[in-house]
mmCIF file of C-alpha atoms in Angstrom:
data_model
loop_
_atom_site.group_PDB
_atom_site.id
_atom_site.type_symbol
_atom_site.label_atom_id
_atom_site.label_comp_id
_atom_site.label_asym_id
_atom_site.label_seq_id
_atom_site.Cartn_x
_atom_site.Cartn_y
_atom_site.Cartn_z
ATOM 1 C CA UNK V 1 147.344 93.423 -161.922
ATOM 2 C CA UNK V 2 147.687 95.826 -159.417
ATOM 3 C CA UNK V 3 147.669 94.116 -155.714
ATOM 4 C CA UNK V 4 145.927 96.226 -153.161
ATOM 5 C CA UNK V 5 145.516 95.056 -149.676
ATOM 6 C CA UNK V 6 143.316 96.883 -147.109
ATOM 7 C CA UNK V 7 143.625 95.951 -143.200
ATOM 8 C CA UNK V 8 140.529 96.394 -141.724
ATOM 9 C CA UNK V 9 137.130 95.757 -142.517
ATOM 10 C CA UNK V 10 135.165 98.570 -140.953
ATOM 11 C CA UNK V 11 134.366 101.918 -141.619
ATOM 12 C CA UNK V 12 136.956 103.335 -143.436
ATOM 13 C CA UNK V 13 138.403 99.537 -144.843
ATOM 14 C CA UNK V 14 135.068 99.305 -146.389
ATOM 15 C CA UNK V 15 134.162 102.133 -147.896
ATOM 16 C CA UNK V 16 137.651 102.039 -149.366
ATOM 17 C CA UNK V 17 137.257 98.692 -150.737
ATOM 18 C CA UNK V 18 134.110 99.503 -152.609
ATOM 19 C CA UNK V 19 135.397 102.703 -154.200
ATOM 20 C CA UNK V 20 138.817 101.277 -155.415
ATOM 21 C CA UNK V 21 136.307 98.474 -156.829
ATOM 22 C CA UNK V 22 134.411 100.946 -158.872
ATOM 23 C CA UNK V 23 137.888 102.988 -160.094
ATOM 24 C CA UNK V 24 139.749 100.188 -160.942
ATOM 25 C CA UNK V 25 136.955 97.295 -161.730
ATOM 26 C CA UNK V 26 138.820 94.193 -162.523
ATOM 27 C CA UNK V 27 142.420 96.273 -163.149
ATOM 28 C CA UNK V 28 143.322 95.667 -159.578
ATOM 29 C CA UNK V 29 143.329 92.606 -157.077
ATOM 30 C CA UNK V 30 141.702 94.148 -153.814
ATOM 31 C CA UNK V 31 141.726 92.127 -150.617
ATOM 32 C CA UNK V 32 140.094 93.095 -147.287
ATOM 33 C CA UNK V 33 141.760 91.625 -143.835
ATOM 34 C CA UNK V 34 139.965 91.478 -140.838
ATOM 35 C CA UNK V 35 140.166 89.287 -137.779
ATOM 36 C CA UNK V 36 136.500 88.593 -137.248
ATOM 37 C CA UNK V 37 133.059 89.180 -139.510
ATOM 38 C CA UNK V 38 131.309 91.431 -137.375
ATOM 39 C CA UNK V 39 130.892 94.891 -138.434
ATOM 40 C CA UNK V 40 129.559 97.191 -135.812
ATOM 41 C CA UNK V 41 127.829 100.430 -136.078
ATOM 42 C CA UNK V 42 129.791 102.031 -133.341
ATOM 43 C CA UNK V 43 127.927 105.697 -133.295
ATOM 44 C CA UNK V 44 124.936 103.430 -132.450
ATOM 45 C CA UNK V 45 126.174 101.777 -129.246
ATOM 46 C CA UNK V 46 125.738 105.360 -127.793
ATOM 47 C CA UNK V 47 122.038 104.542 -127.928
ATOM 48 C CA UNK V 48 121.556 100.935 -126.395
ATOM 49 C CA UNK V 49 121.881 101.885 -122.880
ATOM 50 C CA UNK V 50 119.069 103.850 -122.858
ATOM 51 C CA UNK V 51 116.709 101.429 -125.032
ATOM 52 C CA UNK V 52 117.052 103.284 -127.838
ATOM 53 C CA UNK V 53 118.805 101.167 -129.984
ATOM 54 C CA UNK V 54 118.786 96.937 -130.540
ATOM 55 C CA UNK V 55 122.149 95.793 -130.338
ATOM 56 C CA UNK V 56 121.670 93.215 -132.760
ATOM 57 C CA UNK V 57 120.486 95.647 -135.084
ATOM 58 C CA UNK V 58 124.212 97.629 -135.088
ATOM 59 C CA UNK V 59 125.649 94.596 -136.106
ATOM 60 C CA UNK V 60 126.075 92.997 -139.853
ATOM 61 C CA UNK V 61 128.419 90.418 -141.998
ATOM 62 C CA UNK V 62 131.934 92.164 -143.047
ATOM 63 C CA UNK V 63 131.991 90.761 -145.976
ATOM 64 C CA UNK V 64 128.301 91.172 -146.487
ATOM 65 C CA UNK V 65 129.036 94.816 -147.333
ATOM 66 C CA UNK V 66 131.817 94.655 -149.885
ATOM 67 C CA UNK V 67 131.036 94.870 -153.459
ATOM 68 C CA UNK V 68 131.623 92.294 -155.788
ATOM 69 C CA UNK V 69 134.655 91.505 -156.758
ATOM 70 C CA UNK V 70 136.426 92.578 -153.385
ATOM 71 C CA UNK V 71 138.280 89.507 -151.751
ATOM 72 C CA UNK V 72 137.550 88.962 -147.868
ATOM 73 C CA UNK V 73 140.333 87.334 -145.572
ATOM 74 C CA UNK V 74 139.430 86.652 -142.377
ATOM 75 C CA UNK V 75 142.709 86.589 -140.350
ATOM 76 C CA UNK V 76 144.795 88.215 -137.265
ATOM 77 C CA UNK V 77 147.513 90.421 -138.738
ATOM 78 C CA UNK V 78 151.055 89.178 -137.115
ATOM 79 C CA UNK V 79 152.511 91.978 -138.856
ATOM 80 C CA UNK V 80 153.468 94.291 -141.639
ATOM 81 C CA UNK V 81 156.720 94.125 -143.415
ATOM 82 C CA UNK V 82 157.043 97.200 -144.937
ATOM 83 C CA UNK V 83 160.589 96.680 -146.574
ATOM 84 C CA UNK V 84 159.624 93.972 -148.682
ATOM 85 C CA UNK V 85 155.891 95.155 -148.894
ATOM 86 C CA UNK V 86 154.041 91.468 -147.093
ATOM 87 C CA UNK V 87 151.473 91.726 -144.610
ATOM 88 C CA UNK V 88 151.934 88.523 -142.730
ATOM 89 C CA UNK V 89 148.636 86.739 -141.025
ATOM 90 C CA UNK V 90 148.683 84.717 -137.895
ATOM 91 C CA UNK V 91 147.342 81.559 -139.809
ATOM 92 C CA UNK V 92 150.228 81.795 -142.404
ATOM 93 C CA UNK V 93 149.229 83.264 -144.749
ATOM 94 C CA UNK V 94 151.322 86.073 -146.517
ATOM 95 C CA UNK V 95 149.836 88.883 -148.752
ATOM 96 C CA UNK V 96 151.949 90.897 -151.032
ATOM 97 C CA UNK V 97 150.690 94.370 -152.108
ATOM 98 C CA UNK V 98 151.800 97.179 -154.410
ATOM 99 C CA UNK V 99 149.464 99.553 -152.144
ATOM 100 C CA UNK V 100 148.938 98.992 -148.298
ATOM 101 C CA UNK V 101 145.666 100.622 -147.060
ATOM 102 C CA UNK V 102 145.390 100.391 -142.997
ATOM 103 C CA UNK V 103 142.017 101.216 -141.716
ATOM 104 C CA UNK V 104 142.086 98.742 -138.296
ATOM 105 C CA UNK V 105 140.989 101.722 -136.488
ATOM 106 C CA UNK V 106 141.328 102.460 -132.365
ATOM 107 C CA UNK V 107 141.543 99.627 -130.088
ATOM 108 C CA UNK V 108 140.514 100.268 -126.566
ATOM 109 C CA UNK V 109 143.085 99.602 -123.655
ATOM 110 C CA UNK V 110 141.208 99.273 -120.424
ATOM 111 C CA UNK V 111 144.029 97.510 -118.597
ATOM 112 C CA UNK V 112 146.133 100.454 -119.414
ATOM 113 C CA UNK V 113 144.627 102.554 -116.431
ATOM 114 C CA UNK V 114 145.249 101.493 -112.919
ATOM 115 C CA UNK V 115 142.056 98.978 -111.531
ATOM 116 C CA UNK V 116 139.965 99.980 -114.660
ATOM 117 C CA UNK V 117 139.580 95.924 -115.137
ATOM 118 C CA UNK V 118 139.511 95.215 -111.562
ATOM 119 C CA UNK V 119 136.596 95.224 -109.027
ATOM 120 C CA UNK V 120 133.554 96.467 -110.188
ATOM 121 C CA UNK V 121 134.524 96.392 -113.887
ATOM 122 C CA UNK V 122 131.289 95.096 -116.060
ATOM 123 C CA UNK V 123 129.206 95.996 -112.951
ATOM 124 C CA UNK V 124 129.204 99.285 -111.684
ATOM 125 C CA UNK V 125 132.093 100.446 -113.859
ATOM 126 C CA UNK V 126 132.019 99.796 -117.456
ATOM 127 C CA UNK V 127 131.733 101.720 -120.816
ATOM 128 C CA UNK V 128 129.605 101.672 -123.971
ATOM 129 C CA UNK V 129 132.565 101.747 -126.405
ATOM 130 C CA UNK V 130 132.257 98.166 -127.165
ATOM 131 C CA UNK V 131 129.209 96.204 -127.910
ATOM 132 C CA UNK V 132 128.934 94.092 -124.481
ATOM 133 C CA UNK V 133 129.410 97.398 -122.389
ATOM 134 C CA UNK V 134 126.507 99.268 -124.378
ATOM 135 C CA UNK V 135 124.343 96.068 -123.120
ATOM 136 C CA UNK V 136 125.467 95.729 -119.428
ATOM 137 C CA UNK V 137 124.524 99.565 -118.861
ATOM 138 C CA UNK V 138 121.524 99.281 -120.323
ATOM 139 C CA UNK V 139 120.860 96.600 -117.563
ATOM 140 C CA UNK V 140 122.790 99.113 -114.996
ATOM 141 C CA UNK V 141 120.889 101.984 -115.937
ATOM 142 C CA UNK V 142 117.508 100.297 -115.732
ATOM 143 C CA UNK V 143 118.363 98.917 -112.308
ATOM 144 C CA UNK V 144 119.956 102.518 -111.101
ATOM 145 C CA UNK V 145 117.510 104.601 -108.787
ATOM 146 C CA UNK V 146 119.387 107.162 -107.495
ATOM 147 C CA UNK V 147 122.922 108.080 -106.866
ATOM 148 C CA UNK V 148 125.862 109.396 -108.377
ATOM 149 C CA UNK V 149 126.750 108.479 -112.135
ATOM 150 C CA UNK V 150 130.609 109.906 -113.142
ATOM 151 C CA UNK V 151 131.185 109.706 -116.952
ATOM 152 C CA UNK V 152 134.641 109.770 -117.259
ATOM 153 C CA UNK V 153 137.252 110.565 -120.224
ATOM 154 C CA UNK V 154 140.287 108.819 -119.569
ATOM 155 C CA UNK V 155 142.577 110.511 -121.992
ATOM 156 C CA UNK V 156 142.224 111.893 -125.608
ATOM 157 C CA UNK V 157 142.448 110.737 -128.398
ATOM 158 C CA UNK V 158 139.234 108.619 -128.609
ATOM 159 C CA UNK V 159 136.549 107.283 -130.953
ATOM 160 C CA UNK V 160 133.567 109.718 -131.151
ATOM 161 C CA UNK V 161 134.998 112.456 -128.871
ATOM 162 C CA UNK V 162 131.506 114.159 -128.351
ATOM 163 C CA UNK V 163 129.964 110.558 -127.263
ATOM 164 C CA UNK V 164 130.696 111.163 -124.183
ATOM 165 C CA UNK V 165 128.462 114.598 -123.673
ATOM 166 C CA UNK V 166 125.548 112.818 -125.399
ATOM 167 C CA UNK V 167 125.737 110.058 -122.948
ATOM 168 C CA UNK V 168 125.510 112.888 -120.266
ATOM 169 C CA UNK V 169 122.879 114.518 -121.976
ATOM 170 C CA UNK V 170 120.815 111.455 -122.570
ATOM 171 C CA UNK V 171 120.978 110.142 -119.280
ATOM 172 C CA UNK V 172 119.487 113.494 -118.195
ATOM 173 C CA UNK V 173 116.810 112.912 -120.680
ATOM 174 C CA UNK V 174 116.465 109.367 -119.321
ATOM 175 C CA UNK V 175 116.127 109.534 -115.494
ATOM 176 C CA UNK V 176 113.772 112.727 -116.326
ATOM 177 C CA UNK V 177 111.534 110.454 -117.991
ATOM 178 C CA UNK V 178 111.527 107.688 -115.444
ATOM 179 C CA UNK V 179 110.696 110.639 -112.474
ATOM 180 C CA UNK V 180 114.184 110.003 -111.008
ATOM 181 C CA UNK V 181 116.350 112.921 -112.105
ATOM 182 C CA UNK V 182 116.426 114.512 -108.513
ATOM 183 C CA UNK V 183 117.539 111.271 -107.141
ATOM 184 C CA UNK V 184 120.056 111.312 -109.883
ATOM 185 C CA UNK V 185 123.864 113.358 -109.850
ATOM 186 C CA UNK V 186 125.412 113.589 -113.027
ATOM 187 C CA UNK V 187 129.391 114.405 -113.503
ATOM 188 C CA UNK V 188 131.307 114.633 -116.397
ATOM 189 C CA UNK V 189 135.076 114.284 -115.765
ATOM 190 C CA UNK V 190 137.532 115.251 -118.497
ATOM 191 C CA UNK V 191 141.025 115.809 -118.854
ATOM 192 C CA UNK V 192 140.340 118.689 -120.763
ATOM 193 C CA UNK V 193 140.206 122.162 -119.208
ATOM 194 C CA UNK V 194 137.042 122.666 -120.912
ATOM 195 C CA UNK V 195 134.043 120.851 -122.215
ATOM 196 C CA UNK V 196 135.541 120.620 -125.454
ATOM 197 C CA UNK V 197 138.758 121.040 -127.093
ATOM 198 C CA UNK V 198 137.336 123.955 -129.204
ATOM 199 C CA UNK V 199 136.290 127.472 -127.139
ATOM 200 C CA UNK V 200 133.374 128.382 -129.121
ATOM 201 C CA UNK V 201 131.572 124.593 -128.552
ATOM 202 C CA UNK V 202 133.086 124.295 -125.527
ATOM 203 C CA UNK V 203 130.875 127.449 -124.316
ATOM 204 C CA UNK V 204 128.034 125.949 -125.670
ATOM 205 C CA UNK V 205 128.566 122.752 -124.517
ATOM 206 C CA UNK V 206 129.537 123.890 -120.733
ATOM 207 C CA UNK V 207 126.042 125.908 -121.092
ATOM 208 C CA UNK V 208 124.186 122.952 -121.507
ATOM 209 C CA UNK V 209 125.966 120.859 -119.314
ATOM 210 C CA UNK V 210 125.154 123.772 -116.611
ATOM 211 C CA UNK V 211 121.160 124.046 -117.723
ATOM 212 C CA UNK V 212 120.902 120.398 -117.226
ATOM 213 C CA UNK V 213 122.338 120.501 -113.753
ATOM 214 C CA UNK V 214 125.459 118.215 -114.758
ATOM 215 C CA UNK V 215 128.568 118.882 -112.859
ATOM 216 C CA UNK V 216 131.701 119.119 -115.457
ATOM 217 C CA UNK V 217 135.010 118.136 -114.107
ATOM 218 C CA UNK V 218 137.970 119.467 -115.557
ATOM 219 C CA UNK V 219 141.446 119.150 -116.010
ATOM 220 C CA UNK V 220 140.999 115.687 -114.280
ATOM 221 C CA UNK V 221 143.874 113.230 -115.259
ATOM 222 C CA UNK V 222 142.810 109.805 -114.346
ATOM 223 C CA UNK V 223 145.419 107.581 -113.196
ATOM 224 C CA UNK V 224 143.338 104.999 -111.135
ATOM 225 C CA UNK V 225 139.564 103.703 -111.005
ATOM 226 C CA UNK V 226 138.989 102.055 -107.940
ATOM 227 C CA UNK V 227 135.805 99.887 -108.002
ATOM 228 C CA UNK V 228 136.257 99.074 -104.023
ATOM 229 C CA UNK V 229 135.915 102.320 -102.747
ATOM 230 C CA UNK V 230 133.801 103.486 -105.881
ATOM 231 C CA UNK V 231 136.271 106.051 -106.597
ATOM 232 C CA UNK V 232 138.243 107.923 -109.704
ATOM 233 C CA UNK V 233 141.676 108.831 -108.442
ATOM 234 C CA UNK V 234 143.833 111.708 -110.749
ATOM 235 C CA UNK V 235 147.556 111.873 -110.867
ATOM 236 C CA UNK V 236 147.184 114.588 -108.587
ATOM 237 C CA UNK V 237 145.454 113.109 -106.135
ATOM 238 C CA UNK V 238 141.744 114.587 -106.511
ATOM 239 C CA UNK V 239 139.485 112.172 -106.085
ATOM 240 C CA UNK V 240 135.411 111.891 -107.775
ATOM 241 C CA UNK V 241 133.279 109.632 -105.886
ATOM 242 C CA UNK V 242 130.751 107.327 -108.141
ATOM 243 C CA UNK V 243 128.215 104.575 -107.577
ATOM 244 C CA UNK V 244 128.171 103.990 -111.278
ATOM 245 C CA UNK V 245 130.989 105.035 -113.591
ATOM 246 C CA UNK V 246 130.888 105.103 -117.259
ATOM 247 C CA UNK V 247 134.361 105.124 -118.251
ATOM 248 C CA UNK V 248 135.915 105.727 -121.901
ATOM 249 C CA UNK V 249 138.867 103.746 -121.606
ATOM 250 C CA UNK V 250 142.700 104.544 -123.113
ATOM 251 C CA UNK V 251 142.624 104.047 -127.134
ATOM 252 C CA UNK V 252 145.542 103.030 -128.924
ATOM 253 C CA UNK V 253 146.014 101.730 -132.768
ATOM 254 C CA UNK V 254 145.534 97.771 -133.722
ATOM 255 C CA UNK V 255 148.163 95.908 -131.978
ATOM 256 C CA UNK V 256 150.148 94.401 -134.729
ATOM 257 C CA UNK V 257 151.063 98.137 -135.527
ATOM 258 C CA UNK V 258 153.579 97.622 -132.305
ATOM 259 C CA UNK V 259 154.966 94.362 -133.395
ATOM 260 C CA UNK V 260 155.497 95.791 -137.094
ATOM 261 C CA UNK V 261 158.964 98.341 -137.084
ATOM 262 C CA UNK V 262 158.816 101.899 -138.041
ATOM 263 C CA UNK V 263 155.055 101.693 -138.996
ATOM 264 C CA UNK V 264 153.554 103.279 -136.144
ATOM 265 C CA UNK V 265 154.157 106.129 -133.408
ATOM 266 C CA UNK V 266 154.065 105.665 -129.325
ATOM 267 C CA UNK V 267 150.693 105.107 -129.389
ATOM 268 C CA UNK V 268 150.215 102.641 -132.379
ATOM 269 C CA UNK V 269 148.360 105.207 -134.930
ATOM 270 C CA UNK V 270 150.186 105.339 -138.183
ATOM 271 C CA UNK V 271 151.497 108.928 -139.014
ATOM 272 C CA UNK V 272 149.913 110.092 -142.426
ATOM 273 C CA UNK V 273 150.280 113.211 -144.607
ATOM 274 C CA UNK V 274 147.307 114.940 -143.274
ATOM 275 C CA UNK V 275 146.425 116.469 -146.754
ATOM 276 C CA UNK V 276 147.196 113.460 -149.004
ATOM 277 C CA UNK V 277 146.590 110.420 -146.217
ATOM 278 C CA UNK V 278 149.952 108.777 -147.629
ATOM 279 C CA UNK V 279 151.757 107.491 -144.500
ATOM 280 C CA UNK V 280 155.101 109.233 -143.407
ATOM 281 C CA UNK V 281 156.934 105.878 -143.441
ATOM 282 C CA UNK V 282 156.162 104.528 -147.073
ATOM 283 C CA UNK V 283 155.050 105.917 -150.075
ATOM 284 C CA UNK V 284 153.089 103.007 -150.868
ATOM 285 C CA UNK V 285 151.006 103.003 -147.830
ATOM 286 C CA UNK V 286 147.998 104.758 -147.227
ATOM 287 C CA UNK V 287 146.247 105.825 -144.244
ATOM 288 C CA UNK V 288 142.353 105.931 -143.485
ATOM 289 C CA UNK V 289 139.931 106.370 -140.280
ATOM 290 C CA UNK V 290 140.689 105.757 -136.859
ATOM 291 C CA UNK V 291 143.858 104.225 -137.308
ATOM 292 C CA UNK V 292 145.615 107.678 -139.007
ATOM 293 C CA UNK V 293 147.633 110.127 -136.407
ATOM 294 C CA UNK V 294 145.880 113.050 -138.002
ATOM 295 C CA UNK V 295 144.602 116.409 -136.441
ATOM 296 C CA UNK V 296 141.044 115.675 -136.612
ATOM 297 C CA UNK V 297 138.625 113.774 -134.607
ATOM 298 C CA UNK V 298 138.143 110.211 -134.745
ATOM 299 C CA UNK V 299 134.393 110.086 -136.288
ATOM 300 C CA UNK V 300 133.161 108.286 -139.232
ATOM 301 C CA UNK V 301 132.014 111.844 -141.386
ATOM 302 C CA UNK V 302 136.135 112.199 -141.391
ATOM 303 C CA UNK V 303 136.371 108.844 -142.397
ATOM 304 C CA UNK V 304 133.880 109.545 -145.311
ATOM 305 C CA UNK V 305 135.504 112.699 -146.626
ATOM 306 C CA UNK V 306 138.952 111.421 -146.329
ATOM 307 C CA UNK V 307 138.269 108.329 -148.063
ATOM 308 C CA UNK V 308 137.299 110.514 -151.308
ATOM 309 C CA UNK V 309 140.412 111.648 -151.511
ATOM 310 C CA UNK V 310 142.606 108.147 -150.835
ATOM 311 C CA UNK V 311 141.058 106.356 -153.117
ATOM 312 C CA UNK V 312 142.070 109.480 -155.610
ATOM 313 C CA UNK V 313 145.306 109.189 -154.300
ATOM 314 C CA UNK V 314 145.774 105.371 -154.730
ATOM 315 C CA UNK V 315 144.659 105.654 -158.236
ATOM 316 C CA UNK V 316 147.156 108.553 -158.536
ATOM 317 C CA UNK V 317 150.157 106.962 -156.900
ATOM 318 C CA UNK V 318 149.788 103.655 -159.137
ATOM 319 C CA UNK V 319 149.871 105.966 -162.285
ATOM 320 C CA UNK V 320 152.651 107.815 -161.510
ATOM 321 C CA UNK V 321 150.994 111.297 -160.610
ATOM 322 C CA UNK V 322 151.387 113.687 -158.086
ATOM 323 C CA UNK V 323 148.975 112.976 -155.224
ATOM 324 C CA UNK V 324 146.143 115.126 -154.494
ATOM 325 C CA UNK V 325 146.292 117.106 -151.096
ATOM 326 C CA UNK V 326 142.974 118.832 -150.766
ATOM 327 C CA UNK V 327 141.668 116.900 -147.582
ATOM 328 C CA UNK V 328 141.379 119.724 -144.928
ATOM 329 C CA UNK V 329 139.987 117.709 -142.088
ATOM 330 C CA UNK V 330 136.943 118.302 -142.607
ATOM 331 C CA UNK V 331 134.471 116.091 -140.140
ATOM 332 C CA UNK V 332 131.001 116.782 -138.456
ATOM 333 C CA UNK V 333 128.885 115.500 -135.749
ATOM 334 C CA UNK V 334 125.173 115.543 -134.714
ATOM 335 C CA UNK V 335 125.376 115.988 -131.035
ATOM 336 C CA UNK V 336 122.431 114.122 -129.174
ATOM 337 C CA UNK V 337 120.992 117.005 -126.285
ATOM 338 C CA UNK V 338 118.287 114.489 -124.925
ATOM 339 C CA UNK V 339 114.440 115.553 -125.327
ATOM 340 C CA UNK V 340 114.409 115.117 -129.030
ATOM 341 C CA UNK V 341 117.002 117.229 -129.590
ATOM 342 C CA UNK V 342 120.695 117.726 -131.044
ATOM 343 C CA UNK V 343 123.165 119.933 -132.694
ATOM 344 C CA UNK V 344 125.432 120.311 -135.278
ATOM 345 C CA UNK V 345 128.881 120.947 -135.430
ATOM 346 C CA UNK V 346 131.218 120.966 -138.848
ATOM 347 C CA UNK V 347 134.625 121.823 -138.841
ATOM 348 C CA UNK V 348 138.177 121.031 -140.506
ATOM 349 C CA UNK V 349 141.640 121.545 -139.588
ATOM 350 C CA UNK V 350 141.621 125.794 -139.869
ATOM 351 C CA UNK V 351 138.088 126.717 -139.010
ATOM 352 C CA UNK V 352 136.604 125.362 -135.360
ATOM 353 C CA UNK V 353 133.295 124.773 -135.209
ATOM 354 C CA UNK V 354 130.867 127.858 -135.561
ATOM 355 C CA UNK V 355 127.158 128.506 -135.636
ATOM 356 C CA UNK V 356 125.363 129.267 -138.661
ATOM 357 C CA UNK V 357 123.814 126.441 -140.793
ATOM 358 C CA UNK V 358 125.310 123.680 -142.769
ATOM 359 C CA UNK V 359 125.881 123.041 -146.036
ATOM 360 C CA UNK V 360 124.653 126.171 -146.633
ATOM 361 C CA UNK V 361 122.208 129.261 -145.345
ATOM 362 C CA UNK V 362 119.592 127.418 -145.292
ATOM 363 C CA UNK V 363 120.688 124.496 -143.961
ATOM 364 C CA UNK V 364 120.805 122.131 -140.930
ATOM 365 C CA UNK V 365 121.531 124.878 -137.597
ATOM 366 C CA UNK V 366 125.173 124.535 -136.163
ATOM 367 C CA UNK V 367 125.750 124.802 -132.890
ATOM 368 C CA UNK V 368 122.197 125.236 -131.862
ATOM 369 C CA UNK V 369 119.898 122.562 -130.568
ATOM 370 C CA UNK V 370 116.970 121.584 -133.263
ATOM 371 C CA UNK V 371 114.629 118.822 -133.712
ATOM 372 C CA UNK V 372 115.589 118.791 -137.235
ATOM 373 C CA UNK V 373 119.447 117.765 -135.933
ATOM 374 C CA UNK V 374 117.826 115.266 -134.088
ATOM 375 C CA UNK V 375 115.850 113.850 -137.032
ATOM 376 C CA UNK V 376 119.389 113.948 -139.147
ATOM 377 C CA UNK V 377 121.072 111.668 -136.584
ATOM 378 C CA UNK V 378 118.246 108.988 -136.700
ATOM 379 C CA UNK V 379 118.608 109.055 -140.124
ATOM 380 C CA UNK V 380 122.201 108.576 -140.425
ATOM 381 C CA UNK V 381 122.301 104.937 -139.641
ATOM 382 C CA UNK V 382 120.338 104.131 -143.091
ATOM 383 C CA UNK V 383 122.798 106.821 -144.567
ATOM 384 C CA UNK V 384 126.026 105.051 -142.964
ATOM 385 C CA UNK V 385 125.044 101.352 -144.476
ATOM 386 C CA UNK V 386 123.121 102.399 -147.976
ATOM 387 C CA UNK V 387 125.404 105.280 -148.849
ATOM 388 C CA UNK V 388 128.835 105.818 -146.577
ATOM 389 C CA UNK V 389 129.675 101.982 -146.635
ATOM 390 C CA UNK V 390 128.821 101.453 -150.336
ATOM 391 C CA UNK V 391 130.876 104.293 -150.914
ATOM 392 C CA UNK V 392 128.928 106.662 -152.710
ATOM 393 C CA UNK V 393 128.815 110.242 -152.864
ATOM 394 C CA UNK V 394 126.500 111.970 -151.249
ATOM 395 C CA UNK V 395 124.842 114.907 -153.245
ATOM 396 C CA UNK V 396 125.613 118.554 -152.125
ATOM 397 C CA UNK V 397 128.136 117.333 -149.838
ATOM 398 C CA UNK V 398 131.875 117.484 -151.096
ATOM 399 C CA UNK V 399 135.154 115.744 -148.942
ATOM 400 C CA UNK V 400 135.868 119.949 -148.102
ATOM 401 C CA UNK V 401 134.014 121.870 -145.636
ATOM 402 C CA UNK V 402 131.729 124.320 -147.013
ATOM 403 C CA UNK V 403 132.218 127.929 -145.576
ATOM 404 C CA UNK V 404 128.979 128.586 -146.529
ATOM 405 C CA UNK V 405 125.955 129.395 -144.041
ATOM 406 C CA UNK V 406 128.968 129.988 -141.493
ATOM 407 C CA UNK V 407 128.970 133.092 -138.925
ATOM 408 C CA UNK V 408 132.959 133.585 -139.065
ATOM 409 C CA UNK V 409 134.283 136.238 -136.605
ATOM 410 C CA UNK V 410 134.913 139.687 -137.534
ATOM 411 C CA UNK V 411 138.952 140.057 -137.696
ATOM 412 C CA UNK V 412 140.203 141.991 -134.764
ATOM 413 C CA UNK V 413 141.462 145.600 -135.723
ATOM 414 C CA UNK V 414 145.451 146.367 -135.910
#
């Protein structure tokens, strides 16, 4: 009987447990560990401040999402001993493993930015990246009748890197619907030198910001959030004033990673082979989702696609066979642009988001606003709870990024 321990009962841990249970049946003892029982549908947090989602509908039971036969242990991880293959929990429990899957996601570190959790925090300085913040922002936006609203990304990497832009687009729609858009100044403040990390998508998104009258402030590395003077202050001394700040805090890996010698990097994320998802520290440790230090976006679609390869490789490893090195960094994301429209981007390690269609020539439009993409975004919660988390394959959608339908640039003549 092989022992598989999965740390984290979020997206990655849940879909991995359910896939492995299907693959192994009673041939493996699978245990999921998490410190609380609340599974939050994190993509839905974006909609709460605008009254487009009810916070209560985003939360379900963690063990309730696991297949019959998967064990669940509620407890805080104290540390992982990678030399003895044991997980030590704060309640004194010790779990030995033959394979460890780390899927504990990323945590917010607002205290790491000077002033962020000081005066104004959870009032006119807040974040929609956790449930309490999203609920608080719903009240704050309802009471906001004019002034400067600033959306600020402190640093990368972050979960859902396009969500801050989506917040800007939805704020434009929200205040337009309330007849207040002329009284609200919107600004997007980013440490990047463009609206996004990849040039084609960056140009498209910057164009949308400009068309909607949203200021784009680039190269702004926030060193302090001054809630008394209502200013963002960059390390180079620049300042951006605000009446309401919506901040995306620094992210790091789970705290137990820092307490586990040799396990993580300086940010608390776990290095892994970008194609097999096996960790760089031990052959019997695999990493999935936001907990991994990989050159792809921290979004649920990437976790879903990577999960197919990871669970296959757990079986390959336990059978003593060569690992499948087929994960190509595939990720996609619907980008809400307001007024009942959205864009879709699809990319991998080697291919940036490009125009075209997904998953083939007759599919959803890429890098283009459409009502169809918006409906796709609205349908995703159902797919999340009923297909992605149970570990089911989506018909016609494989883990590898499809090339069909994309408009690849012509090669440069030599």
